[in-house]
mmCIF file of N, CA and C and ligand atoms in Angstrom:
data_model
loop_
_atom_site.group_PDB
_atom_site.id
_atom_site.type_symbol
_atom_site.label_atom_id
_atom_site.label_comp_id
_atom_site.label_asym_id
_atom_site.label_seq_id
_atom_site.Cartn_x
_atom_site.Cartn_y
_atom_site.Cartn_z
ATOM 1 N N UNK Q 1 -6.384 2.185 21.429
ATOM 2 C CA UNK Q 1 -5.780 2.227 20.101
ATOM 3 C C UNK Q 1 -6.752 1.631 19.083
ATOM 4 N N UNK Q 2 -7.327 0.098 19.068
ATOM 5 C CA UNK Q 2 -8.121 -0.453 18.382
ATOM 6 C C UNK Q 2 -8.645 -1.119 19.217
ATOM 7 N N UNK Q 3 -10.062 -1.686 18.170
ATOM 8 C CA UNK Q 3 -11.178 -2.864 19.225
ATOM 9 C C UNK Q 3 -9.928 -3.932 19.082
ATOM 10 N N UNK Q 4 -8.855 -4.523 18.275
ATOM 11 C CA UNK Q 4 -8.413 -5.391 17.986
ATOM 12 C C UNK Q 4 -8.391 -6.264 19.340
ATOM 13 N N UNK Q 5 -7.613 -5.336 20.077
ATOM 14 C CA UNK Q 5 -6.910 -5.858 21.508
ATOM 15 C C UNK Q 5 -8.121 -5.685 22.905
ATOM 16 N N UNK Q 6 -7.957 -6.581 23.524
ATOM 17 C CA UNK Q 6 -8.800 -6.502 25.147
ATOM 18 C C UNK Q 6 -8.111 -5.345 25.715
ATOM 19 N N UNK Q 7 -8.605 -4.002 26.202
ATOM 20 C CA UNK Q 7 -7.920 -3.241 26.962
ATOM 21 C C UNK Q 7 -7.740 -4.022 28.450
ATOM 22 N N UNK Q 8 -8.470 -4.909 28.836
ATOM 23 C CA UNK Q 8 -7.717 -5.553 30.078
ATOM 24 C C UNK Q 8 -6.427 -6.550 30.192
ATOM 25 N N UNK Q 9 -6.347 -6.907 28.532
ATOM 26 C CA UNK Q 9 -5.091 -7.485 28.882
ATOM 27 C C UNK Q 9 -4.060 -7.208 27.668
ATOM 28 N N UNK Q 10 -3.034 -6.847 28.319
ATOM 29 C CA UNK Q 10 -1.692 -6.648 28.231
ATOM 30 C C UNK Q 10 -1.333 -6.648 26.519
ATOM 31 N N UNK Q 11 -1.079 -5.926 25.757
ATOM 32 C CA UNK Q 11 -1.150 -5.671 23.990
ATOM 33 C C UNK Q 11 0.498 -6.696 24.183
ATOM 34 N N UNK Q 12 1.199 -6.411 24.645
ATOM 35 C CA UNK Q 12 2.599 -7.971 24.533
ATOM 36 C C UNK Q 12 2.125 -9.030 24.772
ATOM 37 N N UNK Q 13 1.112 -9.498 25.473
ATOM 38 C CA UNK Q 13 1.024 -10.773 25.968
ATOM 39 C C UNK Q 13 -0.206 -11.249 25.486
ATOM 40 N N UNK Q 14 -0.637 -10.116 24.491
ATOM 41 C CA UNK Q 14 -1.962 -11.154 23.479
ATOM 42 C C UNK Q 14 -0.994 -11.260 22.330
ATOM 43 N N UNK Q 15 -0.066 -10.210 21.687
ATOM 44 C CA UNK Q 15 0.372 -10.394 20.449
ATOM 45 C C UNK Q 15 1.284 -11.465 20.544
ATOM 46 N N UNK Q 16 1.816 -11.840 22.301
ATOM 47 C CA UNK Q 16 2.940 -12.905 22.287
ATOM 48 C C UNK Q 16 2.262 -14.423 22.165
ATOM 49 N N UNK Q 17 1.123 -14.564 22.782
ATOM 50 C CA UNK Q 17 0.534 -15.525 22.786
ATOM 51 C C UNK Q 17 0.016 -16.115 21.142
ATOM 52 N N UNK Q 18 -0.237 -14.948 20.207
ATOM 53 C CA UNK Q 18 -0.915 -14.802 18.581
ATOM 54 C C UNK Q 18 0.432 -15.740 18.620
ATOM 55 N N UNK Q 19 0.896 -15.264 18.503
ATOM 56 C CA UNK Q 19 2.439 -15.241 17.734
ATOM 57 C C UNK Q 19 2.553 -17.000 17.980
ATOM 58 N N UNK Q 20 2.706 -16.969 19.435
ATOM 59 C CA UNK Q 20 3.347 -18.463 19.841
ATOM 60 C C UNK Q 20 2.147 -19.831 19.191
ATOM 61 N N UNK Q 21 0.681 -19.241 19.154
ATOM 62 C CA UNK Q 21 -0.146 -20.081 18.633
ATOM 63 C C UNK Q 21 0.111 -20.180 16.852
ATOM 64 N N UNK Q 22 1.133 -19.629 16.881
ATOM 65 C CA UNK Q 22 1.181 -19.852 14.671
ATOM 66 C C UNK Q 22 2.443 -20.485 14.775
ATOM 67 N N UNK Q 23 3.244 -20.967 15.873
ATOM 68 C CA UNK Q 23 4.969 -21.573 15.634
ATOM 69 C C UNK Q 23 5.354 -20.291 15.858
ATOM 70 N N UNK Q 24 5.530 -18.990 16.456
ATOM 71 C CA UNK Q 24 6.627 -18.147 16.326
ATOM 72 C C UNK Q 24 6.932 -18.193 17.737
ATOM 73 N N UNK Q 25 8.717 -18.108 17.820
ATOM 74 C CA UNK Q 25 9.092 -18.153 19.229
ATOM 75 C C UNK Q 25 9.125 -16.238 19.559
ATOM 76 N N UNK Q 26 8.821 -16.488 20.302
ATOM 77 C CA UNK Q 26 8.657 -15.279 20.695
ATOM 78 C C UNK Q 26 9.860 -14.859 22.042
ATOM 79 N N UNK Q 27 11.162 -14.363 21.541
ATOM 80 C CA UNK Q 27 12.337 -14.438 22.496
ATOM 81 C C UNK Q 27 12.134 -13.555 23.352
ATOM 82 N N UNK Q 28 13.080 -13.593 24.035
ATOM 83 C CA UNK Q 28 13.292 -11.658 25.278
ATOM 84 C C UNK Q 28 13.804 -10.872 24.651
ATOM 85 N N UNK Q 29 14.005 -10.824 23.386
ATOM 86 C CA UNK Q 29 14.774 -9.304 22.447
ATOM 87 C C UNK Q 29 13.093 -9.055 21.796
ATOM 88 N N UNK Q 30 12.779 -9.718 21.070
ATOM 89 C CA UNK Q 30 11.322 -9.819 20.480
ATOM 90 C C UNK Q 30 10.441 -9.309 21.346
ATOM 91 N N UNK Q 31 10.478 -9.797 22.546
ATOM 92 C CA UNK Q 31 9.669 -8.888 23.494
ATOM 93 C C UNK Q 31 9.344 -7.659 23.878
ATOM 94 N N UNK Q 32 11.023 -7.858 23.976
ATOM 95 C CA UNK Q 32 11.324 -6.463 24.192
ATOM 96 C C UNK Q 32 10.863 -5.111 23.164
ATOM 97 N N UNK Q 33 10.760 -5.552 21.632
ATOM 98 C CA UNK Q 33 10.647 -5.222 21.097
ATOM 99 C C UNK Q 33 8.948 -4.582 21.033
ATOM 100 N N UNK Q 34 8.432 -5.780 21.366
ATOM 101 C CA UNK Q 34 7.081 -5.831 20.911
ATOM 102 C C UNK Q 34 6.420 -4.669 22.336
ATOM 103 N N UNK Q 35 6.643 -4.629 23.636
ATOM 104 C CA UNK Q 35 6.681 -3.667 24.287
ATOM 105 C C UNK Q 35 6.844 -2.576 24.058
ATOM 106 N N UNK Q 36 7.800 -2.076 23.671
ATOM 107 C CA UNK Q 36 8.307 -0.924 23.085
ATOM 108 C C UNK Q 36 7.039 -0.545 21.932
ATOM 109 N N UNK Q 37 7.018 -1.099 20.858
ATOM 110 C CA UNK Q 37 5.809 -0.687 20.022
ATOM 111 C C UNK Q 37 4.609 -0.128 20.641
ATOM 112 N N UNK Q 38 4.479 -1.561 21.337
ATOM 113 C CA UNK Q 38 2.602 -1.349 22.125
ATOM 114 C C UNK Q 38 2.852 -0.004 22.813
ATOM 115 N N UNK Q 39 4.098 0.887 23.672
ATOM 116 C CA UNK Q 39 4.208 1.939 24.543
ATOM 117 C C UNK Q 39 4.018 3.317 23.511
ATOM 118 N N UNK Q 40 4.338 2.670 22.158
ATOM 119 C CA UNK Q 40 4.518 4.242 21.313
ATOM 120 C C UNK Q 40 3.007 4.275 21.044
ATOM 121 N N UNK Q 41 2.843 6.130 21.048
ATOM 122 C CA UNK Q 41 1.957 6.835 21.184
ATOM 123 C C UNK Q 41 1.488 6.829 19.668
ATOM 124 N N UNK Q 42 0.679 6.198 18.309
ATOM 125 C CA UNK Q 42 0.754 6.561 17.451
ATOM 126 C C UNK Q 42 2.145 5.992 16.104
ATOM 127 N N UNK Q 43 2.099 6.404 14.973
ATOM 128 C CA UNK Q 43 3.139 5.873 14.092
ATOM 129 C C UNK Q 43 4.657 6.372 14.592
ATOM 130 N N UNK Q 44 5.652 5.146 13.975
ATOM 131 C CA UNK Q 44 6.971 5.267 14.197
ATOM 132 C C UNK Q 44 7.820 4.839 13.379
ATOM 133 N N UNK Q 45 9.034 5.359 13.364
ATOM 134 C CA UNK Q 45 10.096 4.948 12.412
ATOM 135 C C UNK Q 45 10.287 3.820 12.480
ATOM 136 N N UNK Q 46 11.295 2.841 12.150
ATOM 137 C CA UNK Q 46 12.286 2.076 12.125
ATOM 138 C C UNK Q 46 13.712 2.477 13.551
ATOM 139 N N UNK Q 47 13.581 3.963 13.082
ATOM 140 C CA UNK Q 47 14.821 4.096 13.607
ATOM 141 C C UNK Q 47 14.671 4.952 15.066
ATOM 142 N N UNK Q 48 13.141 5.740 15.115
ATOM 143 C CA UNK Q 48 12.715 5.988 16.512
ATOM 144 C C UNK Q 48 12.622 4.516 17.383
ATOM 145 N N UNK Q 49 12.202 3.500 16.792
ATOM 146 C CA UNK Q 49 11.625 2.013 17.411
ATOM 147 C C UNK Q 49 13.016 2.023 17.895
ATOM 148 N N UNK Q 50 14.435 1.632 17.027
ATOM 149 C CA UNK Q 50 16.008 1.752 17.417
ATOM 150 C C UNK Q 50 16.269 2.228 18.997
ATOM 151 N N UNK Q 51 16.211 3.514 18.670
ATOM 152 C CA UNK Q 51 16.834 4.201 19.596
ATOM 153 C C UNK Q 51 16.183 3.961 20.643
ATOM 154 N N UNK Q 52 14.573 3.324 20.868
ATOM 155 C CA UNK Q 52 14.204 3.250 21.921
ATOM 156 C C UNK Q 52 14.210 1.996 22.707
ATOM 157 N N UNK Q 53 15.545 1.196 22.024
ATOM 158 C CA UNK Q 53 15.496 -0.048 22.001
ATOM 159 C C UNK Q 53 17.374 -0.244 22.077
ATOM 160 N N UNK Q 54 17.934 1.087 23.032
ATOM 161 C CA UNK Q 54 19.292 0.358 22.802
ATOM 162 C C UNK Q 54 19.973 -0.443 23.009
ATOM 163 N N UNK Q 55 19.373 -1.352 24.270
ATOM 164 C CA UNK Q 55 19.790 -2.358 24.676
ATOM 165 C C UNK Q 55 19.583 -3.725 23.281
ATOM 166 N N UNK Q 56 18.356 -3.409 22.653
ATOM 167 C CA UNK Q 56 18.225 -4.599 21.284
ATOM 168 C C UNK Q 56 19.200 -4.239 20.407
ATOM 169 N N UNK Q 57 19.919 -5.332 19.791
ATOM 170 C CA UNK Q 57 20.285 -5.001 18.213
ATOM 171 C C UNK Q 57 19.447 -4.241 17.229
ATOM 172 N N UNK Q 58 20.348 -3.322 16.539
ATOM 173 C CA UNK Q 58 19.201 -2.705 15.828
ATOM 174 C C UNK Q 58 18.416 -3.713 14.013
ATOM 175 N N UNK Q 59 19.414 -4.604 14.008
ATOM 176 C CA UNK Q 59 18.972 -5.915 13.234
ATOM 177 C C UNK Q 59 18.214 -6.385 13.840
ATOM 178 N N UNK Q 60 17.521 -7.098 15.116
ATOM 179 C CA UNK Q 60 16.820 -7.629 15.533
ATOM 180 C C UNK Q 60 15.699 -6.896 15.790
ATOM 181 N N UNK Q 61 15.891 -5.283 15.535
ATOM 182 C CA UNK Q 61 14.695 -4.576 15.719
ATOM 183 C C UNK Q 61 13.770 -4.802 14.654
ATOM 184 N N UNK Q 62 14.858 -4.761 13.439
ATOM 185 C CA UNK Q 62 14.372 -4.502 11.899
ATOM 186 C C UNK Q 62 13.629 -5.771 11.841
ATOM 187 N N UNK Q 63 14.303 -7.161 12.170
ATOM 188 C CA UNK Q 63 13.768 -8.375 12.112
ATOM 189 C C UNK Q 63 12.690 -8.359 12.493
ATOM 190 N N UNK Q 64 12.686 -8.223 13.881
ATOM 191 C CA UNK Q 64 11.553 -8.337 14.596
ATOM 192 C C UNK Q 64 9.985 -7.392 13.989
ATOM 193 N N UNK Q 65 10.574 -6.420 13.787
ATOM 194 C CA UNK Q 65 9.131 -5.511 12.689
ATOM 195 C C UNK Q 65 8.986 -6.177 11.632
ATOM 196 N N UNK Q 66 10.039 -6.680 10.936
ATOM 197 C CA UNK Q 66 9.338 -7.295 9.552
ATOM 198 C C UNK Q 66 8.515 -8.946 10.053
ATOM 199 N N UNK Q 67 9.031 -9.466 10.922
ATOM 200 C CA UNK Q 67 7.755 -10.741 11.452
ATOM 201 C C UNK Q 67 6.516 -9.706 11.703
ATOM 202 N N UNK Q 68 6.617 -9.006 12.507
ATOM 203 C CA UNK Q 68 5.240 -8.332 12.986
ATOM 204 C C UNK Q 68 4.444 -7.733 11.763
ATOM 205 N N UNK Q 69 5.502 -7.227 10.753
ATOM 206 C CA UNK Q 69 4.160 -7.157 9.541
ATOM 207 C C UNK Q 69 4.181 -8.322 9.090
ATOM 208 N N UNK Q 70 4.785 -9.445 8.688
ATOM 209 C CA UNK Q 70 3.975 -10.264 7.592
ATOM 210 C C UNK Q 70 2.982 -10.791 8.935
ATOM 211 N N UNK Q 71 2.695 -10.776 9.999
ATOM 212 C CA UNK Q 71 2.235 -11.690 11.077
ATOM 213 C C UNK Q 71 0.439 -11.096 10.900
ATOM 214 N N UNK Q 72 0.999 -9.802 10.257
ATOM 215 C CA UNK Q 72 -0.567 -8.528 10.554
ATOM 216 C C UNK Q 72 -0.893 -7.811 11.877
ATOM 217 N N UNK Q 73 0.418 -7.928 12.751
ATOM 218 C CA UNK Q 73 0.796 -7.703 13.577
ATOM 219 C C UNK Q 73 0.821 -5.914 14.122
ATOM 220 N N UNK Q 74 1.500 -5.297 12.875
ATOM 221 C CA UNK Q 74 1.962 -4.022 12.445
ATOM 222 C C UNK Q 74 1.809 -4.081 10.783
ATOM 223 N N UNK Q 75 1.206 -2.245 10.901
ATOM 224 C CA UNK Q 75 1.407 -2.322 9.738
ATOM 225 C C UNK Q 75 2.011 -1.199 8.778
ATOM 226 N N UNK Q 76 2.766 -1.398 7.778
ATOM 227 C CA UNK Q 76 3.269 -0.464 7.718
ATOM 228 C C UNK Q 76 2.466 0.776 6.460
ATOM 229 N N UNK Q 77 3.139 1.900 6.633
ATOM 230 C CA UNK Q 77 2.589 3.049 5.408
ATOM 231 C C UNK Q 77 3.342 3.977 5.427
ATOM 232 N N UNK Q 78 2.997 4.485 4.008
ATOM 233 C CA UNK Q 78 3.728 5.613 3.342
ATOM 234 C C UNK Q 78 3.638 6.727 3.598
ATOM 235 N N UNK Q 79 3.950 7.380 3.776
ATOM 236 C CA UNK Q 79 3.260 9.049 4.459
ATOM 237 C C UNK Q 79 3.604 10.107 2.829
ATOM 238 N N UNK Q 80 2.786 11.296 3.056
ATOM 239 C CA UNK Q 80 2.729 11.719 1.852
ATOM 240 C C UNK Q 80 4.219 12.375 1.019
ATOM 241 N N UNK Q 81 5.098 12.226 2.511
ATOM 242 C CA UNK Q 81 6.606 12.502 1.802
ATOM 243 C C UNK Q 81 7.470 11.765 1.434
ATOM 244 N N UNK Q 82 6.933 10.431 1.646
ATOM 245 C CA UNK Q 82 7.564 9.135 0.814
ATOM 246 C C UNK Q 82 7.994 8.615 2.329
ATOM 247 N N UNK Q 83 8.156 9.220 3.251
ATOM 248 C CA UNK Q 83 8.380 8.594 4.907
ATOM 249 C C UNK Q 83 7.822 7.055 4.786
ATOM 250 N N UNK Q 84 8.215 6.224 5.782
ATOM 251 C CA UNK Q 84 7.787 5.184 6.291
ATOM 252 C C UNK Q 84 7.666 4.599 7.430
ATOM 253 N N UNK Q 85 6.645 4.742 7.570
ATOM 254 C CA UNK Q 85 5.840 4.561 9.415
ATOM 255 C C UNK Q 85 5.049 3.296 9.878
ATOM 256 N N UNK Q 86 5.402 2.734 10.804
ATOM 257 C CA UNK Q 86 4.984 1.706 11.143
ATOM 258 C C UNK Q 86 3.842 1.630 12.250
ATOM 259 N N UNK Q 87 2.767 1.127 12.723
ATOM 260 C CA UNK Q 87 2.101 1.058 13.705
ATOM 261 C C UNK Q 87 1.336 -0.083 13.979
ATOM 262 N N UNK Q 88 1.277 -0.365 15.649
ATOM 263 C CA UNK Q 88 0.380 -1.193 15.687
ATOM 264 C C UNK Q 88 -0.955 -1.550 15.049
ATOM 265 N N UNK Q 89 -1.417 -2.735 14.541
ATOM 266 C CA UNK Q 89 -2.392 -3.221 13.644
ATOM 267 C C UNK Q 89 -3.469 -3.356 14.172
ATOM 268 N N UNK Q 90 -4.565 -3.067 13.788
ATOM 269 C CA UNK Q 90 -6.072 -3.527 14.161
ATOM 270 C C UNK Q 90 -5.924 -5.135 13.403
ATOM 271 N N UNK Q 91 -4.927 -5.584 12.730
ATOM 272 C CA UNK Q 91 -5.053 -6.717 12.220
ATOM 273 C C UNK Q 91 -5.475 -7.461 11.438
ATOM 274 N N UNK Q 92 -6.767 -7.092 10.533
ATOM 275 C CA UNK Q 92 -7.038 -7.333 9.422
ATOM 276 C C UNK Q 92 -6.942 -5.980 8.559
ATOM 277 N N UNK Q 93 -7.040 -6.785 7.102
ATOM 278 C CA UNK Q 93 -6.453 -5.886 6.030
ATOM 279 C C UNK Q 93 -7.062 -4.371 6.090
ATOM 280 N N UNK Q 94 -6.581 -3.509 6.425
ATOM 281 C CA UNK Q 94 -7.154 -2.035 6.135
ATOM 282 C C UNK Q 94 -6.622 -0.867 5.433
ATOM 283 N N UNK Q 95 -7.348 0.131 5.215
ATOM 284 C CA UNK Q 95 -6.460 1.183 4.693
ATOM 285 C C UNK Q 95 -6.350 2.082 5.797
ATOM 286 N N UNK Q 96 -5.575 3.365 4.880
ATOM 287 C CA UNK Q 96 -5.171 4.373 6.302
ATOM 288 C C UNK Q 96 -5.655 6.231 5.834
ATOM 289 N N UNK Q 97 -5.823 6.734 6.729
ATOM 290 C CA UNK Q 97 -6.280 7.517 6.373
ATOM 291 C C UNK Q 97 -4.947 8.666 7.269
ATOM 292 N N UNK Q 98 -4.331 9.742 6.732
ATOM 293 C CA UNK Q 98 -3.061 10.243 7.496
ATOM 294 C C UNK Q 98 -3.390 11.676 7.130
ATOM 295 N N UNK Q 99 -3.155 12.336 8.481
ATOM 296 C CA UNK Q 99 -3.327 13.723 8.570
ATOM 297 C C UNK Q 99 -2.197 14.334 8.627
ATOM 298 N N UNK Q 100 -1.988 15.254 7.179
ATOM 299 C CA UNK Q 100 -0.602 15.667 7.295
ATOM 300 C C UNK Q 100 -0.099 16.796 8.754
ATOM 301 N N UNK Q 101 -1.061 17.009 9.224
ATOM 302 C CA UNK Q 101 -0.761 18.138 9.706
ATOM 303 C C UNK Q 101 -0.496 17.963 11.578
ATOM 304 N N UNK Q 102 -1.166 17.137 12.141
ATOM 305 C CA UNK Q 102 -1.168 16.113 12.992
ATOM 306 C C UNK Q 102 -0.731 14.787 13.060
ATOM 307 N N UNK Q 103 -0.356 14.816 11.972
ATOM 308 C CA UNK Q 103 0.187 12.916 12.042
ATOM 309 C C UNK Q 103 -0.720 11.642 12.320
ATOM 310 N N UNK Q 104 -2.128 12.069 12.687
ATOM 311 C CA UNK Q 104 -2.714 10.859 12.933
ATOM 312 C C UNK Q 104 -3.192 10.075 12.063
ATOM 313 N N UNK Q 105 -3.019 9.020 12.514
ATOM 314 C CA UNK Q 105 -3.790 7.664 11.174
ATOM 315 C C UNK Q 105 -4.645 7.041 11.585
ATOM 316 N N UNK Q 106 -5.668 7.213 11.098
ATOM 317 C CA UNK Q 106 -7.033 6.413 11.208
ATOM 318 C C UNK Q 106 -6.960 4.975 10.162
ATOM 319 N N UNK Q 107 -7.193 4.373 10.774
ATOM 320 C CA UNK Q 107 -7.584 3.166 9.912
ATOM 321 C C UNK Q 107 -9.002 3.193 9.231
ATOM 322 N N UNK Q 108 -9.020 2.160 8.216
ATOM 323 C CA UNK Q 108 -10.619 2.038 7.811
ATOM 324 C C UNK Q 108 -10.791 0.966 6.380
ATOM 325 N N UNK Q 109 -11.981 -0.019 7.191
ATOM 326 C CA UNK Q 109 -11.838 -1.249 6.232
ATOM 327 C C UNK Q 109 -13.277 -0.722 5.172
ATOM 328 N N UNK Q 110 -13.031 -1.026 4.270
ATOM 329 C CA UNK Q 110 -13.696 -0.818 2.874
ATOM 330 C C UNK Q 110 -13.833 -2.419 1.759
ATOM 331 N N UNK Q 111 -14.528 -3.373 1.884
ATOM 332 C CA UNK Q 111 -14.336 -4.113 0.926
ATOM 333 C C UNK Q 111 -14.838 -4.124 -0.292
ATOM 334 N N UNK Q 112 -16.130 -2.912 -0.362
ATOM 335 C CA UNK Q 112 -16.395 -2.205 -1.683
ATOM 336 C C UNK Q 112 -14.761 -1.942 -2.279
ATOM 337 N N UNK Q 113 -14.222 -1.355 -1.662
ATOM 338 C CA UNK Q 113 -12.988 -0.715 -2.621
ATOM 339 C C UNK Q 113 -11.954 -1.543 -3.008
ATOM 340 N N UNK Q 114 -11.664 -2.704 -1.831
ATOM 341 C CA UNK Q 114 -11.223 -3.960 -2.073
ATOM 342 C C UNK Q 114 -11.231 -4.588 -3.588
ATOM 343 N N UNK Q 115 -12.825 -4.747 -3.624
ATOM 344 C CA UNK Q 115 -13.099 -5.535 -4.976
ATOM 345 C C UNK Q 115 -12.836 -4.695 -5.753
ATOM 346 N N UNK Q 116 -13.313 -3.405 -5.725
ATOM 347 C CA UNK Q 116 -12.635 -2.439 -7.128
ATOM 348 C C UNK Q 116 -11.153 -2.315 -7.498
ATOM 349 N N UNK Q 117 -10.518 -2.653 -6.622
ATOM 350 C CA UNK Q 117 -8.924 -2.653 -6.736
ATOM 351 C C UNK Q 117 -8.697 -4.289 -7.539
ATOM 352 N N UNK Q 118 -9.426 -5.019 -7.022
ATOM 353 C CA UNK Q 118 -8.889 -6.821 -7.582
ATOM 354 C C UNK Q 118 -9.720 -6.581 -8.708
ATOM 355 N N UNK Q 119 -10.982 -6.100 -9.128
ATOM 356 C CA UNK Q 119 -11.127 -5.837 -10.574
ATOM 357 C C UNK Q 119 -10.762 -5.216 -11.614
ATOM 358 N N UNK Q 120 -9.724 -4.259 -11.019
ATOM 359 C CA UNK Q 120 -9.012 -3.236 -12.305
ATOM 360 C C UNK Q 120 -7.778 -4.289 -12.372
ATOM 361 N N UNK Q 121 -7.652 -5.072 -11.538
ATOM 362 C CA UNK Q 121 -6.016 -5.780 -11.389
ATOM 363 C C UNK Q 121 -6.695 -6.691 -12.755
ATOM 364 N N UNK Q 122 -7.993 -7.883 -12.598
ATOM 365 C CA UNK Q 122 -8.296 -8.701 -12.990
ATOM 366 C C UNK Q 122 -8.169 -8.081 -14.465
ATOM 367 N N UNK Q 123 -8.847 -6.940 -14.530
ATOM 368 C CA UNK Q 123 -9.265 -6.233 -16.252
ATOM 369 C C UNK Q 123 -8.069 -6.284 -16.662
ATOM 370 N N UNK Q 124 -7.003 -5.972 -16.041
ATOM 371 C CA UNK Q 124 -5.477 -5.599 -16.736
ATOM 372 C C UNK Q 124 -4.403 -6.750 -17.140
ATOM 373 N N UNK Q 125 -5.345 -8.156 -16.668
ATOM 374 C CA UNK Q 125 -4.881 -9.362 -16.263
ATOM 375 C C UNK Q 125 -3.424 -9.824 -15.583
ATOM 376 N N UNK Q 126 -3.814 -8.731 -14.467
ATOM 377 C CA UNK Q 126 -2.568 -8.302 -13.178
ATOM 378 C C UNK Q 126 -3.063 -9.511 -12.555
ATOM 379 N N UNK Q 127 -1.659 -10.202 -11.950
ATOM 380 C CA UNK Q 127 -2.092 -11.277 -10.841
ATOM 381 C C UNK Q 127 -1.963 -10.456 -9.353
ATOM 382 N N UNK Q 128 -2.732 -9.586 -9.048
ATOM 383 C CA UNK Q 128 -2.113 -8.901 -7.772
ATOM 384 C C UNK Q 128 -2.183 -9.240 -6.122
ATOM 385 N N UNK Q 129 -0.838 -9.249 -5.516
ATOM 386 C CA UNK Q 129 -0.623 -10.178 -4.906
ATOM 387 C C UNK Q 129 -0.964 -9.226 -3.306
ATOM 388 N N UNK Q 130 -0.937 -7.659 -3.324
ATOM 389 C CA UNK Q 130 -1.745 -7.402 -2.244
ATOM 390 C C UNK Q 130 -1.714 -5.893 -2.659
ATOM 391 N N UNK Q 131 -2.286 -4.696 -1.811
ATOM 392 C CA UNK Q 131 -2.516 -3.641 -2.077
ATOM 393 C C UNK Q 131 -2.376 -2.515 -0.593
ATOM 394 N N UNK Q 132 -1.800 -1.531 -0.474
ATOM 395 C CA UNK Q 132 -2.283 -0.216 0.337
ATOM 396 C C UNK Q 132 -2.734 0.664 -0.371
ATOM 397 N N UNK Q 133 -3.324 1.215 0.727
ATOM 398 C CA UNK Q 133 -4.392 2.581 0.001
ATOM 399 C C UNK Q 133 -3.716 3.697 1.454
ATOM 400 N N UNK Q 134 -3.359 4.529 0.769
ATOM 401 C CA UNK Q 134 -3.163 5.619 1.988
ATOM 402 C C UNK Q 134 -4.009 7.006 1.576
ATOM 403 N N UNK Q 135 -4.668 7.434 2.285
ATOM 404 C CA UNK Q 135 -5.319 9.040 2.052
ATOM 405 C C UNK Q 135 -4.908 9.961 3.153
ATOM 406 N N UNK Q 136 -4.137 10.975 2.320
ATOM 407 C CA UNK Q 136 -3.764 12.298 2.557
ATOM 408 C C UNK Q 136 -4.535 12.971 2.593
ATOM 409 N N UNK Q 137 -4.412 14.246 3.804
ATOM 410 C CA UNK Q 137 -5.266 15.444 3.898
ATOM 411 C C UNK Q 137 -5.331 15.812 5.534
ATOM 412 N N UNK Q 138 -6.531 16.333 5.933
ATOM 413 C CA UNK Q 138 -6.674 16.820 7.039
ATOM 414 C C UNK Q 138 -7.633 16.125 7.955
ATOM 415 N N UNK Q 139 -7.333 15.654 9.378
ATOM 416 C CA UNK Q 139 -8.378 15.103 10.072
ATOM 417 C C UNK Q 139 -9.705 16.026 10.430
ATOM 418 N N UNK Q 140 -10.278 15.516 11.041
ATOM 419 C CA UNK Q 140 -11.349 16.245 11.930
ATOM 420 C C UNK Q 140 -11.322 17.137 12.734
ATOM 421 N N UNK Q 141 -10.347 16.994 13.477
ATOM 422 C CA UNK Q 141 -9.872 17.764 14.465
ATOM 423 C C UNK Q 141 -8.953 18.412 13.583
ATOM 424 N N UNK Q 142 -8.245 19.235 13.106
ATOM 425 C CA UNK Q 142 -7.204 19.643 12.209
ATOM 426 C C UNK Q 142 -7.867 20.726 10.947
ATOM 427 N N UNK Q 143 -9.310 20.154 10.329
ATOM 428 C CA UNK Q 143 -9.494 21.114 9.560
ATOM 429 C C UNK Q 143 -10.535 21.983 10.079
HETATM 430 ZN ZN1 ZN N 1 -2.780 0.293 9.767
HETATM 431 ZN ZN1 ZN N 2 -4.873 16.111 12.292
HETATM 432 ZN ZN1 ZN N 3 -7.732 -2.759 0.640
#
């Protein structure tokens, strides 16, 4: 998926360990949760994550994704039909790149574009407190 994670060990039991080294308890619904993510193939709903999770509350699903994004855990994006899709994080700040036609999302860090975004904020004397960038179109494989 990403360099983020060791493919030798276990994407629940590094993100559980992240987690437990910042104060977060990391329960057996949370787990459960966080399993379930690491197994999906690519971006997901809210409400695909649900259903694949009926034994969890579906509040504790929602909970549990919103720790995992502010954590940088997951992250979430817009898709070009106003959709909202969640996926595991490479973990630092990135943008996304989404193929309408395939669904895949590439990530990709840019801090050239970074600063151009905090300098139009600065010119406008925006205090801006964070930013996504999503790009629409066609992958590699696709066009
Ligand atoms: Zn992302
Ligand atoms: Zn594609
Ligand atoms: Zn950015």
């Amino acid at each position: 998926m990403c360099d983020f994670y060791d493919p030798d060990v276990n994407v629940t039991d590094t993100v559980t360990s992240r987690l437990a080294n910042s104060g977060v308890r990391v329960t057996g619904a949370r787990r459960e949760v966080l399993r379930a993510i690491a197994s999906i193939e690519g971006p997901f709903t809210i409400e695909e994550l649900a259903a694949a999770l009926p034994e969890v509350g579906r509040a504790t699903v929602y909970r549990t994704v919103k720790l995992l994004q502010e954590s940088d855990f997951v992250c979430r994006m817009v898709l070009e039909d106003g959709g909202i899709r969640y996926e595991l994080s490479q973990g630092d700040h990135h943008h996304h790149l989404i193929c309408s036609q395939c669904g895949r999302v590439s990530e990709f860090v840019d801090p050239g574009l970074d600063a151009i975004i905090q300098a139009n904020a600065d010119r406008r004397g925006f205090d801006l407190a964070g930013h996504s960038v999503e790009l629409y179109g066609l992958c590699a494989g696709c066009r």
